[in-house]
CSV table of C-alpha atoms in Angstrom, one decimal:
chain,number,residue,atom,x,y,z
A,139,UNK,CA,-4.7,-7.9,1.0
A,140,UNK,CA,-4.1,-9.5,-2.3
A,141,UNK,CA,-2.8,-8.2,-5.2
A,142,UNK,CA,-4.7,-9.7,-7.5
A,143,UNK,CA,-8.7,-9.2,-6.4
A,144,UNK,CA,-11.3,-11.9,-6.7
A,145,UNK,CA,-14.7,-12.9,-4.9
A,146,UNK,CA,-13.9,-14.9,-2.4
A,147,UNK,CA,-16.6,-17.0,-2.9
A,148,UNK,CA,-19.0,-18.7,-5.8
A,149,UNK,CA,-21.2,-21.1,-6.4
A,150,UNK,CA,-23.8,-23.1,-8.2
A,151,UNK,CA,-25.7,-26.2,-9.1
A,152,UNK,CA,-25.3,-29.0,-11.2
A,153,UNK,CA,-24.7,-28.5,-14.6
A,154,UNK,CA,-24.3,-24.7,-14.5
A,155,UNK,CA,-22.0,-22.1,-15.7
A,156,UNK,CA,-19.9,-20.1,-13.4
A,157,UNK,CA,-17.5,-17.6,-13.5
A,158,UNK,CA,-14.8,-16.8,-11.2
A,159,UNK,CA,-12.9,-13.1,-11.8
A,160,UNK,CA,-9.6,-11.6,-11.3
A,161,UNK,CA,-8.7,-8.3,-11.1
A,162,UNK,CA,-5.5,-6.5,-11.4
A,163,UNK,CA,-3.3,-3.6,-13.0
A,164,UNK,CA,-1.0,-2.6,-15.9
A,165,UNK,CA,2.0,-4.3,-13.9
A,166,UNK,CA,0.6,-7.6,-13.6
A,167,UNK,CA,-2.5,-8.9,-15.6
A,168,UNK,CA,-2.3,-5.7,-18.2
A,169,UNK,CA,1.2,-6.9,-19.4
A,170,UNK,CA,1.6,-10.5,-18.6
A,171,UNK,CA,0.1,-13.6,-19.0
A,172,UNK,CA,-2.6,-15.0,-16.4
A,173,UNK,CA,-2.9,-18.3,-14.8
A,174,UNK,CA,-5.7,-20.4,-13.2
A,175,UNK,CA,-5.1,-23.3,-10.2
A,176,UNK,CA,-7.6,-25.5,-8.3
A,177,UNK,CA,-7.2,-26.2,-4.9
A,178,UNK,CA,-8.5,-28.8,-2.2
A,179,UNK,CA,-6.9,-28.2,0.9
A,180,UNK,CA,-4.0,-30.5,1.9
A,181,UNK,CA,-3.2,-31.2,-1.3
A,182,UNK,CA,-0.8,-30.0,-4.0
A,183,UNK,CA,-2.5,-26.9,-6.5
A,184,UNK,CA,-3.2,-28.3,-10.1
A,185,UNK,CA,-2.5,-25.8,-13.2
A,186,UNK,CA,-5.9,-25.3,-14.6
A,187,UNK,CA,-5.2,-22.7,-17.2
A,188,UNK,CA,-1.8,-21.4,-18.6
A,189,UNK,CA,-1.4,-18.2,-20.9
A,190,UNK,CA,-4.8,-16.9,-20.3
A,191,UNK,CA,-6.9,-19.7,-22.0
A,192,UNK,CA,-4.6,-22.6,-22.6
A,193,UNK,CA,-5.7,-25.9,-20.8
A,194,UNK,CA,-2.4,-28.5,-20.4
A,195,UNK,CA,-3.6,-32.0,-21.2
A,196,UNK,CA,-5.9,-33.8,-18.9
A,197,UNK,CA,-7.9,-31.0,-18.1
A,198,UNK,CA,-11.7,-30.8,-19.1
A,199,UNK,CA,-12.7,-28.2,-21.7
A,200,UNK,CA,-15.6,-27.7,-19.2
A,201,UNK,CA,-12.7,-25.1,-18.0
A,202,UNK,CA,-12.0,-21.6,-19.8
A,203,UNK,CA,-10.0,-18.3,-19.6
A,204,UNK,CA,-10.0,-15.1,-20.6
A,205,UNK,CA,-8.7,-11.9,-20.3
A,206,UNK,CA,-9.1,-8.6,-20.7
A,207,UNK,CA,-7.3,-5.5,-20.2
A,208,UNK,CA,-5.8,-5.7,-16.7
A,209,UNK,CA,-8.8,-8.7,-15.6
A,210,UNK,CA,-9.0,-12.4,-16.1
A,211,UNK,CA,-12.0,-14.6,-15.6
A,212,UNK,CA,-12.4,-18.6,-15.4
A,213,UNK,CA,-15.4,-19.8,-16.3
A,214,UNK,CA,-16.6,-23.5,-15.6
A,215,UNK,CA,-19.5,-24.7,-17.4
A,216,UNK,CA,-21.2,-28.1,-16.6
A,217,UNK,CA,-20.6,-27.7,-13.1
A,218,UNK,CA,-19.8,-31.1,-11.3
A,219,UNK,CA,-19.7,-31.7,-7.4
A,220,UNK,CA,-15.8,-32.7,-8.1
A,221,UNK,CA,-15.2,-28.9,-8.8
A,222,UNK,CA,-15.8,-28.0,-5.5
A,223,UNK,CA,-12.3,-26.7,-4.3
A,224,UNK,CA,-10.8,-23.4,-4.2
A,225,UNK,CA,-9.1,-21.3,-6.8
A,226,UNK,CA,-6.8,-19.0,-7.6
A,227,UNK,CA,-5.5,-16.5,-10.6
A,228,UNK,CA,-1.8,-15.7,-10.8
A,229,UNK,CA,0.1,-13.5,-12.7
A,230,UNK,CA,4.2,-12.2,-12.9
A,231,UNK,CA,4.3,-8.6,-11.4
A,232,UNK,CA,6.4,-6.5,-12.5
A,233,UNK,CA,6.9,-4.0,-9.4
A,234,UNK,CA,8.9,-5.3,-7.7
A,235,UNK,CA,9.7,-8.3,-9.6
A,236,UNK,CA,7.8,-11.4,-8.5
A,237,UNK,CA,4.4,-13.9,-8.9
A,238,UNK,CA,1.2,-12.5,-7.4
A,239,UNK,CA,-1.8,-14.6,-6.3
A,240,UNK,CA,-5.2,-13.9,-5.9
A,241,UNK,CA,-7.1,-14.2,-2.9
A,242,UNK,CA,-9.0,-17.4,-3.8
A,243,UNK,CA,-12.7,-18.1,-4.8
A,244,UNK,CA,-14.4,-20.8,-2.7
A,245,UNK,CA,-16.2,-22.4,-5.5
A,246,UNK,CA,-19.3,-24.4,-3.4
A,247,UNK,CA,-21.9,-27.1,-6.0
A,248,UNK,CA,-24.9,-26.7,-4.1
B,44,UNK,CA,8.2,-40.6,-11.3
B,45,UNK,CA,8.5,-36.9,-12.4
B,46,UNK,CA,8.1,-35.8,-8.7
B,47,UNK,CA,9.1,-32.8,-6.0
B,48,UNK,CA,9.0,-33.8,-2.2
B,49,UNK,CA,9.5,-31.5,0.7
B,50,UNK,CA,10.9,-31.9,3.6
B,51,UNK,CA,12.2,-29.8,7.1
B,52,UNK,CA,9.0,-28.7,8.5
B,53,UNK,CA,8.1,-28.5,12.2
B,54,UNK,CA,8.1,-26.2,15.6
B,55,UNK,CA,10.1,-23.6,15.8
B,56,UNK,CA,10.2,-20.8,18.3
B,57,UNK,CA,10.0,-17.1,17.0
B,58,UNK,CA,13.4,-15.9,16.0
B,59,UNK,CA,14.5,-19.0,15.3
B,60,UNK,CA,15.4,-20.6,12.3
B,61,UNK,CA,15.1,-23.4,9.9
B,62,UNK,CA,15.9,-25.0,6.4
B,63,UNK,CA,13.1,-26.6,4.4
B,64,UNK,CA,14.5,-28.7,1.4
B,65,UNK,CA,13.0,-30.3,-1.9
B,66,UNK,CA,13.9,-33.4,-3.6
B,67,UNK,CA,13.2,-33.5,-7.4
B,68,UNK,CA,13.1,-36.7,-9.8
B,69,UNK,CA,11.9,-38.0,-13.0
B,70,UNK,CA,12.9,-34.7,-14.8
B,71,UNK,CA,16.2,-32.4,-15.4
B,72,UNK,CA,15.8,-30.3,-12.6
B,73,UNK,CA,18.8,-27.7,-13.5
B,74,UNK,CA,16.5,-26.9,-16.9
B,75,UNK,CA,14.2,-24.8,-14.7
B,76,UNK,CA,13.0,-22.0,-12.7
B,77,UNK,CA,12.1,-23.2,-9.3
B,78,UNK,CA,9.5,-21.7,-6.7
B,79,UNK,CA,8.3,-21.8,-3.3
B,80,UNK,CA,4.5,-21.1,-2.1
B,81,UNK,CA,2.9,-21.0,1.2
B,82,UNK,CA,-0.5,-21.4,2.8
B,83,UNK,CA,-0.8,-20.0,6.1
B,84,UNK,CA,-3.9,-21.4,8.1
B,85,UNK,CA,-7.3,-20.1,6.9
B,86,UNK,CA,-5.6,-18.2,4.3
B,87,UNK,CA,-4.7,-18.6,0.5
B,88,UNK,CA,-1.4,-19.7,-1.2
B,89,UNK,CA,1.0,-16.8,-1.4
B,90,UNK,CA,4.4,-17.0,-3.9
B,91,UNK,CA,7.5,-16.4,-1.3
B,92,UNK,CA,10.1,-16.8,-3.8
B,93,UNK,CA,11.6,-18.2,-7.4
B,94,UNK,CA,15.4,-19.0,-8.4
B,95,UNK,CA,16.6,-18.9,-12.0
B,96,UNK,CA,18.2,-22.4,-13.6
B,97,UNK,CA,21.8,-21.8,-12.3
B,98,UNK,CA,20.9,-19.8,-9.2
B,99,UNK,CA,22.3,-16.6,-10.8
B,100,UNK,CA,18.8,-14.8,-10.4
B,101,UNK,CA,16.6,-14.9,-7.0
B,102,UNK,CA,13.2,-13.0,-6.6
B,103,UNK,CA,11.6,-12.6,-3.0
B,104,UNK,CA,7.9,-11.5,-2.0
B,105,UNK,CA,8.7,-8.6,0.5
B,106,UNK,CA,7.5,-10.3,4.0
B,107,UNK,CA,10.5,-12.6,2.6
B,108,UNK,CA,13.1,-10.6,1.7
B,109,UNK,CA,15.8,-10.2,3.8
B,110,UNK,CA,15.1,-12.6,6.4
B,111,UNK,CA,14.6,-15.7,3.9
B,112,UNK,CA,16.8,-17.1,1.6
B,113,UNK,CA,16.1,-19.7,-1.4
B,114,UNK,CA,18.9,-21.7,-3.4
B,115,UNK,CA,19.5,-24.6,-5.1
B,116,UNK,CA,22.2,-27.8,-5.8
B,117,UNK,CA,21.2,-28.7,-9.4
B,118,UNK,CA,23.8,-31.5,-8.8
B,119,UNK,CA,22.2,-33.3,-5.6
B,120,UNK,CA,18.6,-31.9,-7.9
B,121,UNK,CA,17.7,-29.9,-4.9
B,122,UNK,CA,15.8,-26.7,-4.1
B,123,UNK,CA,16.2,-24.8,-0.9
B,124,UNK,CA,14.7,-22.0,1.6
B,125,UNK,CA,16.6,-20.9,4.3
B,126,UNK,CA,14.0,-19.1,6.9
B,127,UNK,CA,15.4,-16.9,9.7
B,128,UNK,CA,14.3,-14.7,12.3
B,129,UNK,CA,10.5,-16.3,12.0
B,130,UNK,CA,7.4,-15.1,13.3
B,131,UNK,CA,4.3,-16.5,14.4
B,132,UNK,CA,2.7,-15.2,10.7
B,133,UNK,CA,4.9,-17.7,8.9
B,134,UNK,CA,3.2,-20.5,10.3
B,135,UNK,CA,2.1,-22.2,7.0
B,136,UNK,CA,2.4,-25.2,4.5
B,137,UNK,CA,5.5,-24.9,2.3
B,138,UNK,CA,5.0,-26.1,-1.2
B,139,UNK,CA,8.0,-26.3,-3.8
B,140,UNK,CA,6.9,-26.0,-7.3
B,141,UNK,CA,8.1,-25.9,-10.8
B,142,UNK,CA,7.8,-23.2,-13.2
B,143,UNK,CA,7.0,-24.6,-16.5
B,144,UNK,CA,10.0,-23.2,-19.6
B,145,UNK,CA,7.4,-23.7,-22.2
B,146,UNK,CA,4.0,-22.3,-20.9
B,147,UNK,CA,4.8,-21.0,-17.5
B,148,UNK,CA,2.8,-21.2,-14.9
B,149,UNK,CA,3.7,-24.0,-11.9
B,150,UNK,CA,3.1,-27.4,-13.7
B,151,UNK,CA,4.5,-29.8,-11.0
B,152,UNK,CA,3.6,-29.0,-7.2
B,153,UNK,CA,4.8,-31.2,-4.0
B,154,UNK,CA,2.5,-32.2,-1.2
B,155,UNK,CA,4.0,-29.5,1.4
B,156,UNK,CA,5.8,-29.3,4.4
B,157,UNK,CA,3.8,-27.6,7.3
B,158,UNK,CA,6.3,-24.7,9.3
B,159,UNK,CA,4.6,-24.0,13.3
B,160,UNK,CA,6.3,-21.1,14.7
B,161,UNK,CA,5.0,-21.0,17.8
B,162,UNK,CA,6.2,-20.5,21.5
């Protein structure tokens, strides 16, 4: 079981807004910064969000972050068949020392 | 080409052991905190383990810790994990990644090494 706690699946159609969410504690999320990566299987992760809303260049502003308290949420709007991957939040822990990952959201375009 | 490639995967019997290795170019490697993921099959990417610039501070997941060991050669531009006594559950792909000094977070990623521990 993960750490961090999201759905482990989403989805939507065309053009939508979804949102994905991350849940965590005071150790992790509460006190540290939160970060977002997309994933299609057998390839390498890309760094969709850094800091808690930060996008590094080259990603869409059709991606966001947020965070609250000891929870983080990516939201996607203008949903495009491309986005169809899965992803993950990630945040430092601090006990004991180390990165934790979410489980993963299957995001599905229907 | 600012790049990190992986390499030392295969079959390996439970117990045994093995060294996976990755290769960074196009960027001063020794400038940064270096880190190794995993995706076992079916599952999601886990963080094993991260090594300071200079190697003088090492943090381990704890399914890791004590039976895995990561370094680095910031001379030969090179990170490290050293996997013993491995079990069937460590059958995964083996990324290597870089932890960005600015923004942090993993900004550069390999394609992975795939470990089978299998008998």
């Amino acid at each position: 079981q993960s750490v961090l706690t999201q759905p482990p699946s989403a989805s939507g159609t065309p053009g939508q807004r979804v949102t994905i969410s991350c849940s965590g504690s005071s150790s992790n999320i509460g006190n540290h910064y939160v970060y977002w990566y997309q994933h299609l299987p057998g390839t390498a992760p890309k760094l969709l969000i850094y800091r808690n809303n930060e996008r590094p260049s080259g990603v869409p502003d059709r991606f966001s972050g947020s965070k609250s308290g000891s929870s983080a949420s990516l939201a996607i709007s203008g949903l495009r068949s491309e986005d169809e991957a899965d992803y993950y939040c990630v945040a430092w822990d601090d006990s004991p020392s180390g990165w934790v990952f979410g489980g993963g959201t299957k995001l599905t375009v229907l | 080409e600012v790049q990190l490639v992986e390499s030392g995967g295969g079959l390996v019997q439970p117990g045994g052991s093995l060294r996976l290795s990755c290769s960074a170019s196009g960027f001063t490697f020794s400038r940064y905190w270096m880190t190794w993921v995993r995706q076992a099959p079916g599952k999601g990417l886990e963080w094993m383990a991260n090594i300071k610039q200079g190697g003088i501070e090492k943090h381990y997941v704890d399914s890791a810790r004590g039976r895995f060991t990561i370094s680095r050669d910031d001379a030969r531009s090179s990170l490290y994990l050293q996997m013993d006594s491995l079990r069937v559950e460590d059958t995964a792909i083996y990324y290597c990644a870089r932890e960005a000094t600015s923004s942090g977070g993993f900004d550069l990623w390999g394609q992975g090494t795939l470990v089978t521990v299998s008998s």
